[in-house]
Short mmCIF file of N, CA and C in Angstrom, two decimals:
data_model
loop_
_atom_site.label_atom_id
_atom_site.label_comp_id
_atom_site.label_asym_id
_atom_site.label_seq_id
_atom_site.Cartn_x
_atom_site.Cartn_y
_atom_site.Cartn_z
N UNK A 1 8.46 21.72 -6.24
CA UNK A 1 8.08 20.45 -5.62
C UNK A 1 6.98 19.78 -6.43
N UNK A 2 7.08 18.48 -6.52
CA UNK A 2 6.05 17.69 -7.19
C UNK A 2 4.93 17.40 -6.18
N UNK A 3 3.71 17.54 -6.64
CA UNK A 3 2.55 17.22 -5.82
C UNK A 3 1.89 15.99 -6.43
N UNK A 4 1.71 14.94 -5.63
CA UNK A 4 1.08 13.71 -6.12
C UNK A 4 -0.32 13.58 -5.53
N UNK A 5 -1.24 13.17 -6.39
CA UNK A 5 -2.64 12.98 -5.99
C UNK A 5 -3.06 11.58 -6.43
N UNK A 6 -3.55 10.78 -5.49
CA UNK A 6 -4.03 9.45 -5.82
C UNK A 6 -5.37 9.53 -6.52
N UNK A 7 -5.49 8.79 -7.61
CA UNK A 7 -6.73 8.71 -8.37
C UNK A 7 -7.25 7.28 -8.24
N UNK A 8 -8.48 7.13 -7.84
CA UNK A 8 -9.06 5.79 -7.67
C UNK A 8 -10.23 5.60 -8.64
N UNK A 9 -10.81 4.44 -8.58
CA UNK A 9 -11.95 4.11 -9.42
C UNK A 9 -13.08 5.12 -9.22
N UNK A 10 -13.22 5.61 -8.03
CA UNK A 10 -14.30 6.55 -7.72
C UNK A 10 -14.21 7.85 -8.53
N UNK A 11 -12.99 8.30 -8.79
CA UNK A 11 -12.82 9.51 -9.60
C UNK A 11 -13.44 9.36 -10.98
N UNK A 12 -13.37 8.16 -11.53
CA UNK A 12 -13.86 7.93 -12.88
C UNK A 12 -15.39 7.90 -12.96
N UNK A 13 -16.06 7.95 -11.83
CA UNK A 13 -17.52 8.07 -11.83
C UNK A 13 -17.95 9.47 -12.26
N UNK A 14 -17.03 10.42 -12.16
CA UNK A 14 -17.29 11.79 -12.59
C UNK A 14 -16.48 12.04 -13.86
N UNK A 15 -17.10 12.00 -15.04
CA UNK A 15 -16.35 12.15 -16.29
C UNK A 15 -15.59 13.47 -16.40
N UNK A 16 -15.96 14.47 -15.62
CA UNK A 16 -15.31 15.79 -15.73
C UNK A 16 -14.24 16.02 -14.66
N UNK A 17 -13.84 14.97 -13.94
CA UNK A 17 -12.91 15.21 -12.83
C UNK A 17 -11.58 15.79 -13.30
N UNK A 18 -11.09 15.38 -14.46
CA UNK A 18 -9.82 15.92 -14.95
C UNK A 18 -9.94 17.40 -15.31
N UNK A 19 -11.07 17.76 -15.89
CA UNK A 19 -11.29 19.18 -16.23
C UNK A 19 -11.35 20.02 -14.96
N UNK A 20 -11.96 19.48 -13.91
CA UNK A 20 -12.02 20.20 -12.63
C UNK A 20 -10.63 20.39 -12.05
N UNK A 21 -9.79 19.35 -12.11
CA UNK A 21 -8.41 19.45 -11.62
C UNK A 21 -7.64 20.48 -12.45
N UNK A 22 -7.85 20.47 -13.76
CA UNK A 22 -7.16 21.42 -14.64
C UNK A 22 -7.57 22.86 -14.31
N UNK A 23 -8.83 23.06 -14.00
CA UNK A 23 -9.31 24.39 -13.63
C UNK A 23 -8.64 24.87 -12.35
N UNK A 24 -8.51 24.00 -11.37
CA UNK A 24 -7.84 24.35 -10.11
C UNK A 24 -6.36 24.65 -10.37
N UNK A 25 -5.72 23.83 -11.19
CA UNK A 25 -4.31 24.03 -11.55
C UNK A 25 -4.12 25.41 -12.19
N UNK A 26 -5.01 25.75 -13.09
CA UNK A 26 -4.95 27.05 -13.78
C UNK A 26 -5.21 28.20 -12.80
N UNK A 27 -6.21 28.04 -11.96
CA UNK A 27 -6.58 29.11 -11.02
C UNK A 27 -5.42 29.47 -10.10
N UNK A 28 -4.64 28.48 -9.68
CA UNK A 28 -3.54 28.74 -8.76
C UNK A 28 -2.18 28.87 -9.45
N UNK A 29 -2.18 28.88 -10.77
CA UNK A 29 -0.95 29.09 -11.52
C UNK A 29 0.08 28.00 -11.34
N UNK A 30 -0.38 26.77 -11.21
CA UNK A 30 0.54 25.64 -11.05
C UNK A 30 1.06 25.23 -12.42
N UNK A 31 2.37 25.12 -12.52
CA UNK A 31 3.02 24.83 -13.80
C UNK A 31 2.70 23.41 -14.29
N UNK A 32 2.70 23.24 -15.60
CA UNK A 32 2.57 21.91 -16.18
C UNK A 32 3.69 21.02 -15.64
N UNK A 33 3.36 19.77 -15.38
CA UNK A 33 4.34 18.81 -14.90
C UNK A 33 4.59 18.85 -13.41
N UNK A 34 3.95 19.76 -12.69
CA UNK A 34 4.18 19.86 -11.26
C UNK A 34 3.22 19.00 -10.45
N UNK A 35 2.12 18.59 -11.07
CA UNK A 35 1.16 17.71 -10.39
C UNK A 35 1.18 16.35 -11.08
N UNK A 36 1.34 15.33 -10.25
CA UNK A 36 1.35 13.95 -10.75
C UNK A 36 0.10 13.25 -10.24
N UNK A 37 -0.66 12.69 -11.16
CA UNK A 37 -1.85 11.93 -10.80
C UNK A 37 -1.46 10.45 -10.74
N UNK A 38 -1.60 9.86 -9.56
CA UNK A 38 -1.19 8.48 -9.33
C UNK A 38 -2.39 7.57 -9.50
N UNK A 39 -2.27 6.64 -10.43
CA UNK A 39 -3.33 5.66 -10.64
C UNK A 39 -3.13 4.51 -9.67
N UNK A 40 -4.11 4.28 -8.82
CA UNK A 40 -4.04 3.15 -7.91
C UNK A 40 -4.58 1.92 -8.61
N UNK A 41 -4.20 0.76 -8.14
CA UNK A 41 -4.59 -0.47 -8.84
C UNK A 41 -6.11 -0.67 -8.88
N UNK A 42 -6.85 0.02 -8.04
CA UNK A 42 -8.30 -0.16 -8.03
C UNK A 42 -8.96 0.31 -9.33
N UNK A 43 -8.26 1.13 -10.13
CA UNK A 43 -8.86 1.61 -11.38
C UNK A 43 -8.84 0.54 -12.47
N UNK A 44 -8.06 -0.51 -12.29
CA UNK A 44 -7.91 -1.54 -13.33
C UNK A 44 -8.69 -2.79 -12.96
N UNK A 45 -10.01 -2.74 -13.04
CA UNK A 45 -10.76 -3.91 -12.61
C UNK A 45 -11.49 -4.64 -13.74
N UNK A 46 -11.60 -4.04 -14.92
CA UNK A 46 -12.16 -4.76 -16.07
C UNK A 46 -11.73 -4.07 -17.36
N UNK A 47 -11.98 -4.72 -18.49
CA UNK A 47 -11.52 -4.20 -19.78
C UNK A 47 -12.14 -2.84 -20.11
N UNK A 48 -13.39 -2.66 -19.77
CA UNK A 48 -14.06 -1.38 -20.04
C UNK A 48 -13.38 -0.26 -19.27
N UNK A 49 -13.08 -0.53 -18.01
CA UNK A 49 -12.42 0.47 -17.17
C UNK A 49 -11.01 0.76 -17.69
N UNK A 50 -10.31 -0.27 -18.15
CA UNK A 50 -8.96 -0.09 -18.67
C UNK A 50 -8.98 0.84 -19.88
N UNK A 51 -9.95 0.67 -20.77
CA UNK A 51 -10.07 1.55 -21.94
C UNK A 51 -10.33 3.00 -21.49
N UNK A 52 -11.17 3.17 -20.48
CA UNK A 52 -11.46 4.50 -19.95
C UNK A 52 -10.21 5.14 -19.35
N UNK A 53 -9.43 4.34 -18.64
CA UNK A 53 -8.21 4.86 -18.02
C UNK A 53 -7.19 5.25 -19.09
N UNK A 54 -7.08 4.47 -20.16
CA UNK A 54 -6.15 4.81 -21.26
C UNK A 54 -6.49 6.19 -21.81
N UNK A 55 -7.78 6.45 -22.03
CA UNK A 55 -8.21 7.75 -22.54
C UNK A 55 -7.88 8.85 -21.52
N UNK A 56 -8.08 8.54 -20.25
CA UNK A 56 -7.82 9.53 -19.20
C UNK A 56 -6.33 9.87 -19.12
N UNK A 57 -5.46 8.88 -19.27
CA UNK A 57 -4.02 9.14 -19.22
C UNK A 57 -3.62 10.07 -20.37
N UNK A 58 -4.17 9.83 -21.54
CA UNK A 58 -3.92 10.71 -22.69
C UNK A 58 -4.37 12.14 -22.36
N UNK A 59 -5.56 12.26 -21.78
CA UNK A 59 -6.10 13.58 -21.43
C UNK A 59 -5.28 14.25 -20.33
N UNK A 60 -4.80 13.46 -19.37
CA UNK A 60 -3.95 14.02 -18.30
C UNK A 60 -2.75 14.73 -18.90
N UNK A 61 -2.11 14.07 -19.84
CA UNK A 61 -0.93 14.68 -20.48
C UNK A 61 -1.31 15.94 -21.26
N UNK A 62 -2.44 15.91 -21.94
CA UNK A 62 -2.89 17.11 -22.66
C UNK A 62 -3.09 18.28 -21.72
N UNK A 63 -3.56 18.01 -20.51
CA UNK A 63 -3.84 19.05 -19.53
C UNK A 63 -2.61 19.45 -18.71
N UNK A 64 -1.47 18.82 -18.97
CA UNK A 64 -0.24 19.20 -18.28
C UNK A 64 0.05 18.46 -17.00
N UNK A 65 -0.63 17.35 -16.76
CA UNK A 65 -0.37 16.54 -15.58
C UNK A 65 0.60 15.42 -15.92
N UNK A 66 1.37 15.00 -14.93
CA UNK A 66 2.15 13.77 -15.05
C UNK A 66 1.26 12.64 -14.57
N UNK A 67 1.62 11.41 -14.91
CA UNK A 67 0.83 10.26 -14.52
C UNK A 67 1.75 9.13 -14.07
N UNK A 68 1.40 8.48 -12.96
CA UNK A 68 2.21 7.36 -12.49
C UNK A 68 1.32 6.19 -12.10
N UNK A 69 1.94 5.01 -12.06
CA UNK A 69 1.27 3.81 -11.55
C UNK A 69 1.76 3.62 -10.12
N UNK A 70 0.86 3.72 -9.17
CA UNK A 70 1.21 3.61 -7.76
C UNK A 70 1.21 2.15 -7.34
N UNK A 71 2.04 1.81 -6.36
CA UNK A 71 2.12 0.46 -5.81
C UNK A 71 2.38 -0.58 -6.89
N UNK A 72 3.23 -0.23 -7.85
CA UNK A 72 3.49 -1.12 -8.97
C UNK A 72 4.08 -2.44 -8.47
N UNK A 73 3.55 -3.53 -8.99
CA UNK A 73 4.06 -4.85 -8.63
C UNK A 73 3.27 -5.54 -7.55
N UNK A 74 2.27 -4.86 -7.00
CA UNK A 74 1.43 -5.50 -5.99
C UNK A 74 0.04 -5.69 -6.58
N UNK A 75 -0.69 -6.60 -6.07
CA UNK A 75 -2.07 -6.79 -6.50
C UNK A 75 -2.19 -7.01 -7.99
N UNK A 76 -2.98 -6.16 -8.66
CA UNK A 76 -3.25 -6.34 -10.08
C UNK A 76 -2.25 -5.62 -10.98
N UNK A 77 -1.36 -4.84 -10.41
CA UNK A 77 -0.37 -4.15 -11.23
C UNK A 77 0.51 -5.19 -11.90
N UNK A 78 0.74 -5.02 -13.19
CA UNK A 78 1.55 -6.00 -13.90
C UNK A 78 2.37 -5.34 -14.99
N UNK A 79 3.29 -6.12 -15.54
CA UNK A 79 4.11 -5.61 -16.63
C UNK A 79 3.27 -5.22 -17.83
N UNK A 80 2.13 -5.89 -18.02
CA UNK A 80 1.24 -5.57 -19.13
C UNK A 80 0.76 -4.13 -19.09
N UNK A 81 0.66 -3.55 -17.91
CA UNK A 81 0.23 -2.16 -17.79
C UNK A 81 1.26 -1.22 -18.41
N UNK A 82 2.53 -1.59 -18.32
CA UNK A 82 3.58 -0.74 -18.90
C UNK A 82 3.46 -0.69 -20.41
N UNK A 83 3.00 -1.79 -20.99
CA UNK A 83 2.81 -1.83 -22.44
C UNK A 83 1.59 -1.03 -22.86
N UNK A 84 0.58 -1.03 -22.02
CA UNK A 84 -0.70 -0.44 -22.38
C UNK A 84 -0.85 1.03 -22.04
N UNK A 85 -0.10 1.51 -21.07
CA UNK A 85 -0.31 2.87 -20.59
C UNK A 85 0.95 3.72 -20.74
N UNK A 86 0.76 4.94 -21.20
CA UNK A 86 1.85 5.88 -21.40
C UNK A 86 2.05 6.69 -20.12
N UNK A 87 2.62 6.05 -19.11
CA UNK A 87 2.81 6.71 -17.82
C UNK A 87 4.21 7.32 -17.75
N UNK A 88 4.35 8.30 -16.88
CA UNK A 88 5.63 8.98 -16.69
C UNK A 88 6.49 8.29 -15.65
N UNK A 89 5.84 7.60 -14.69
CA UNK A 89 6.58 6.99 -13.60
C UNK A 89 5.86 5.75 -13.08
N UNK A 90 6.66 4.85 -12.51
CA UNK A 90 6.09 3.75 -11.72
C UNK A 90 6.64 3.89 -10.31
N UNK A 91 5.80 3.58 -9.37
CA UNK A 91 6.20 3.63 -7.97
C UNK A 91 6.22 2.19 -7.47
N UNK A 92 7.44 1.66 -7.34
CA UNK A 92 7.61 0.26 -6.96
C UNK A 92 7.12 0.04 -5.54
N UNK A 93 6.26 -0.93 -5.38
CA UNK A 93 5.67 -1.24 -4.09
C UNK A 93 6.73 -1.69 -3.09
N UNK A 94 6.51 -1.40 -1.85
CA UNK A 94 7.45 -1.73 -0.78
C UNK A 94 7.70 -3.22 -0.65
N UNK A 95 6.79 -4.05 -1.17
CA UNK A 95 6.95 -5.49 -1.08
C UNK A 95 8.25 -5.96 -1.74
N UNK A 96 8.72 -5.24 -2.76
CA UNK A 96 9.96 -5.59 -3.45
C UNK A 96 11.19 -5.43 -2.55
N UNK A 97 11.08 -4.61 -1.51
CA UNK A 97 12.24 -4.26 -0.71
C UNK A 97 12.29 -4.96 0.65
N UNK A 98 11.27 -5.76 0.94
CA UNK A 98 11.20 -6.42 2.25
C UNK A 98 12.33 -7.44 2.45
N UNK A 99 12.75 -8.11 1.38
CA UNK A 99 13.80 -9.12 1.47
C UNK A 99 15.00 -8.73 0.60
N UNK A 100 15.41 -7.49 0.73
CA UNK A 100 16.42 -6.90 -0.14
C UNK A 100 17.78 -7.59 -0.04
N UNK A 101 18.05 -8.33 1.02
CA UNK A 101 19.33 -9.02 1.16
C UNK A 101 19.43 -10.21 0.21
N UNK A 102 18.31 -10.68 -0.29
CA UNK A 102 18.32 -11.84 -1.19
C UNK A 102 18.69 -11.41 -2.61
N UNK A 103 19.57 -12.17 -3.22
CA UNK A 103 20.05 -11.88 -4.58
C UNK A 103 18.90 -11.86 -5.57
N UNK A 104 17.95 -12.77 -5.43
CA UNK A 104 16.82 -12.83 -6.36
C UNK A 104 16.01 -11.53 -6.31
N UNK A 105 15.76 -11.02 -5.12
CA UNK A 105 15.02 -9.76 -4.98
C UNK A 105 15.79 -8.61 -5.63
N UNK A 106 17.09 -8.58 -5.44
CA UNK A 106 17.92 -7.54 -6.04
C UNK A 106 17.89 -7.62 -7.56
N UNK A 107 17.98 -8.84 -8.09
CA UNK A 107 17.98 -9.03 -9.55
C UNK A 107 16.65 -8.58 -10.15
N UNK A 108 15.55 -8.91 -9.50
CA UNK A 108 14.23 -8.49 -9.99
C UNK A 108 14.14 -6.97 -10.02
N UNK A 109 14.58 -6.33 -8.96
CA UNK A 109 14.54 -4.86 -8.90
C UNK A 109 15.41 -4.23 -9.98
N UNK A 110 16.60 -4.75 -10.16
CA UNK A 110 17.48 -4.19 -11.20
C UNK A 110 16.84 -4.33 -12.58
N UNK A 111 16.22 -5.47 -12.84
CA UNK A 111 15.56 -5.68 -14.13
C UNK A 111 14.38 -4.74 -14.32
N UNK A 112 13.57 -4.56 -13.27
CA UNK A 112 12.42 -3.65 -13.36
C UNK A 112 12.87 -2.21 -13.62
N UNK A 113 13.90 -1.80 -12.93
CA UNK A 113 14.41 -0.44 -13.10
C UNK A 113 14.94 -0.25 -14.52
N UNK A 114 15.71 -1.23 -15.00
CA UNK A 114 16.25 -1.14 -16.36
C UNK A 114 15.13 -1.14 -17.39
N UNK A 115 14.13 -2.00 -17.22
CA UNK A 115 13.00 -2.05 -18.15
C UNK A 115 12.27 -0.71 -18.18
N UNK A 116 11.98 -0.16 -17.01
CA UNK A 116 11.28 1.13 -16.95
C UNK A 116 12.08 2.20 -17.68
N UNK A 117 13.37 2.25 -17.46
CA UNK A 117 14.19 3.27 -18.11
C UNK A 117 14.24 3.07 -19.62
N UNK A 118 14.24 1.83 -20.09
CA UNK A 118 14.20 1.58 -21.53
C UNK A 118 12.91 2.12 -22.14
N UNK A 119 11.85 2.14 -21.33
CA UNK A 119 10.56 2.66 -21.78
C UNK A 119 10.41 4.15 -21.47
N UNK A 120 11.49 4.77 -21.00
CA UNK A 120 11.50 6.20 -20.65
C UNK A 120 10.51 6.50 -19.52
N UNK A 121 10.47 5.61 -18.55
CA UNK A 121 9.61 5.76 -17.38
C UNK A 121 10.49 5.94 -16.15
N UNK A 122 10.17 6.95 -15.36
CA UNK A 122 10.90 7.22 -14.14
C UNK A 122 10.51 6.17 -13.08
N UNK A 123 11.44 5.85 -12.17
CA UNK A 123 11.20 4.83 -11.15
C UNK A 123 11.33 5.44 -9.77
N UNK A 124 10.31 5.20 -8.94
CA UNK A 124 10.31 5.65 -7.56
C UNK A 124 10.22 4.41 -6.67
N UNK A 125 11.10 4.30 -5.70
CA UNK A 125 11.05 3.20 -4.73
C UNK A 125 10.23 3.68 -3.55
N UNK A 126 9.15 2.98 -3.26
CA UNK A 126 8.25 3.38 -2.17
C UNK A 126 8.49 2.53 -0.92
N UNK A 127 8.24 3.13 0.21
CA UNK A 127 8.25 2.38 1.47
C UNK A 127 9.63 2.00 1.94
N UNK A 128 10.63 2.79 1.61
CA UNK A 128 12.00 2.47 2.02
C UNK A 128 12.18 2.89 3.47
N UNK A 129 12.52 1.90 4.31
CA UNK A 129 12.58 2.14 5.75
C UNK A 129 13.93 1.89 6.38
N UNK A 130 14.79 1.12 5.72
CA UNK A 130 16.05 0.74 6.36
C UNK A 130 17.25 1.23 5.56
N UNK A 131 18.36 1.33 6.27
CA UNK A 131 19.62 1.72 5.64
C UNK A 131 20.05 0.67 4.62
N UNK A 132 19.78 -0.59 4.89
CA UNK A 132 20.12 -1.67 3.96
C UNK A 132 19.39 -1.49 2.62
N UNK A 133 18.12 -1.16 2.68
CA UNK A 133 17.35 -0.91 1.46
C UNK A 133 17.92 0.28 0.70
N UNK A 134 18.22 1.33 1.43
CA UNK A 134 18.76 2.55 0.83
C UNK A 134 20.14 2.29 0.21
N UNK A 135 20.97 1.53 0.90
CA UNK A 135 22.29 1.19 0.36
C UNK A 135 22.17 0.44 -0.95
N UNK A 136 21.23 -0.52 -1.02
CA UNK A 136 21.06 -1.25 -2.27
C UNK A 136 20.62 -0.30 -3.39
N UNK A 137 19.65 0.56 -3.10
CA UNK A 137 19.14 1.47 -4.13
C UNK A 137 20.22 2.41 -4.64
N UNK A 138 21.18 2.73 -3.82
CA UNK A 138 22.30 3.59 -4.26
C UNK A 138 23.16 2.89 -5.32
N UNK A 139 23.08 1.57 -5.38
CA UNK A 139 23.84 0.83 -6.38
C UNK A 139 23.08 0.71 -7.70
N UNK A 140 21.86 1.21 -7.74
CA UNK A 140 21.02 1.11 -8.93
C UNK A 140 20.87 2.49 -9.57
N UNK A 141 20.07 2.52 -10.63
CA UNK A 141 19.76 3.81 -11.27
C UNK A 141 18.34 4.25 -10.96
N UNK A 142 17.81 3.81 -9.81
CA UNK A 142 16.48 4.23 -9.37
C UNK A 142 16.47 5.76 -9.27
N UNK A 143 15.40 6.38 -9.76
CA UNK A 143 15.36 7.84 -9.84
C UNK A 143 15.04 8.54 -8.52
N UNK A 144 14.13 7.96 -7.75
CA UNK A 144 13.72 8.61 -6.50
C UNK A 144 13.42 7.55 -5.45
N UNK A 145 13.53 7.97 -4.21
CA UNK A 145 13.25 7.10 -3.07
C UNK A 145 12.33 7.85 -2.14
N UNK A 146 11.33 7.14 -1.62
CA UNK A 146 10.49 7.77 -0.60
C UNK A 146 10.24 6.75 0.50
N UNK A 147 10.11 7.24 1.70
CA UNK A 147 9.83 6.34 2.81
C UNK A 147 10.31 6.90 4.13
N UNK A 148 10.10 6.12 5.16
CA UNK A 148 10.45 6.53 6.52
C UNK A 148 11.94 6.69 6.72
N UNK A 149 12.75 6.18 5.81
CA UNK A 149 14.21 6.37 5.96
C UNK A 149 14.56 7.86 5.92
N UNK A 150 13.69 8.66 5.34
CA UNK A 150 13.91 10.11 5.30
C UNK A 150 13.05 10.83 6.33
N UNK A 151 11.74 10.66 6.23
CA UNK A 151 10.83 11.33 7.16
C UNK A 151 9.59 10.50 7.38
N UNK A 152 9.07 10.58 8.55
CA UNK A 152 7.76 9.99 8.86
C UNK A 152 6.70 11.04 8.57
N UNK A 153 5.44 10.64 8.49
CA UNK A 153 4.39 11.65 8.28
C UNK A 153 4.50 12.75 9.34
N UNK A 154 4.21 13.98 8.92
CA UNK A 154 4.34 15.10 9.84
C UNK A 154 3.21 16.10 9.64
N UNK A 155 3.01 16.90 10.65
CA UNK A 155 2.00 17.95 10.59
C UNK A 155 2.42 18.99 9.55
N UNK A 156 1.43 19.65 8.98
CA UNK A 156 1.69 20.64 7.93
C UNK A 156 2.66 21.72 8.39
N UNK A 157 2.49 22.24 9.60
CA UNK A 157 3.38 23.31 10.07
C UNK A 157 4.82 22.80 10.20
N UNK A 158 5.01 21.53 10.56
CA UNK A 158 6.36 20.97 10.62
C UNK A 158 6.97 20.85 9.23
N UNK A 159 6.14 20.52 8.25
CA UNK A 159 6.61 20.43 6.87
C UNK A 159 7.09 21.80 6.39
N UNK A 160 6.33 22.85 6.69
CA UNK A 160 6.74 24.20 6.29
C UNK A 160 8.03 24.62 6.98
N UNK A 161 8.20 24.24 8.24
CA UNK A 161 9.46 24.53 8.94
C UNK A 161 10.62 23.81 8.27
N UNK A 162 10.39 22.58 7.86
CA UNK A 162 11.41 21.80 7.15
C UNK A 162 11.79 22.47 5.84
N UNK A 163 10.79 22.93 5.09
CA UNK A 163 11.05 23.63 3.84
C UNK A 163 11.81 24.92 4.07
N UNK A 164 11.41 25.67 5.09
CA UNK A 164 12.09 26.94 5.40
C UNK A 164 13.55 26.67 5.75
N UNK A 165 13.82 25.63 6.51
CA UNK A 165 15.20 25.28 6.87
C UNK A 165 16.01 24.89 5.66
N UNK A 166 15.40 24.17 4.72
CA UNK A 166 16.10 23.77 3.50
C UNK A 166 16.42 24.98 2.64
N UNK A 167 15.51 25.93 2.60
CA UNK A 167 15.74 27.14 1.80
C UNK A 167 16.87 27.97 2.42
N UNK A 168 16.92 28.00 3.74
CA UNK A 168 17.96 28.79 4.41
C UNK A 168 19.33 28.16 4.25
N UNK A 169 19.40 26.84 4.07
CA UNK A 169 20.71 26.18 3.99
C UNK A 169 21.30 26.22 2.58
N UNK A 170 20.60 26.79 1.63
CA UNK A 170 21.12 26.86 0.25
C UNK A 170 22.09 27.95 0.06
#
């Protein structure tokens, strides 16, 4: 299973935060590529911070972490970030899927997915709540889908029961 951790501007106040995460990863024997650090748009607030984040993304990969842009397409997230950052995945913001019945919305999504794949970036559709949204995504090459269409937030013990049931059904 992939574990995703949101990284915000606050993390960058501690220059050693990546080394601390790497130490925890090592201590618990977590394999490279199993933890994805999600950059939230709050980390991109000025040119100095952007340079710092570029260095951090490089270091994340050296330490065996994956890196994604969370809530892509909302707020300050832009296509320019795809050019500037060597990320493994983008997580398309739910705003793209609110009017999925409109042809224009579908065309934009198809173009974003194709562009990401041309750049060898995985695409995750976030906030998928309806069957209509899911049906549209099945017609695309989107890599992953997450949202209430599958599960709502749940207590940890319920999650473990879900995992145990999935293991038993194999």
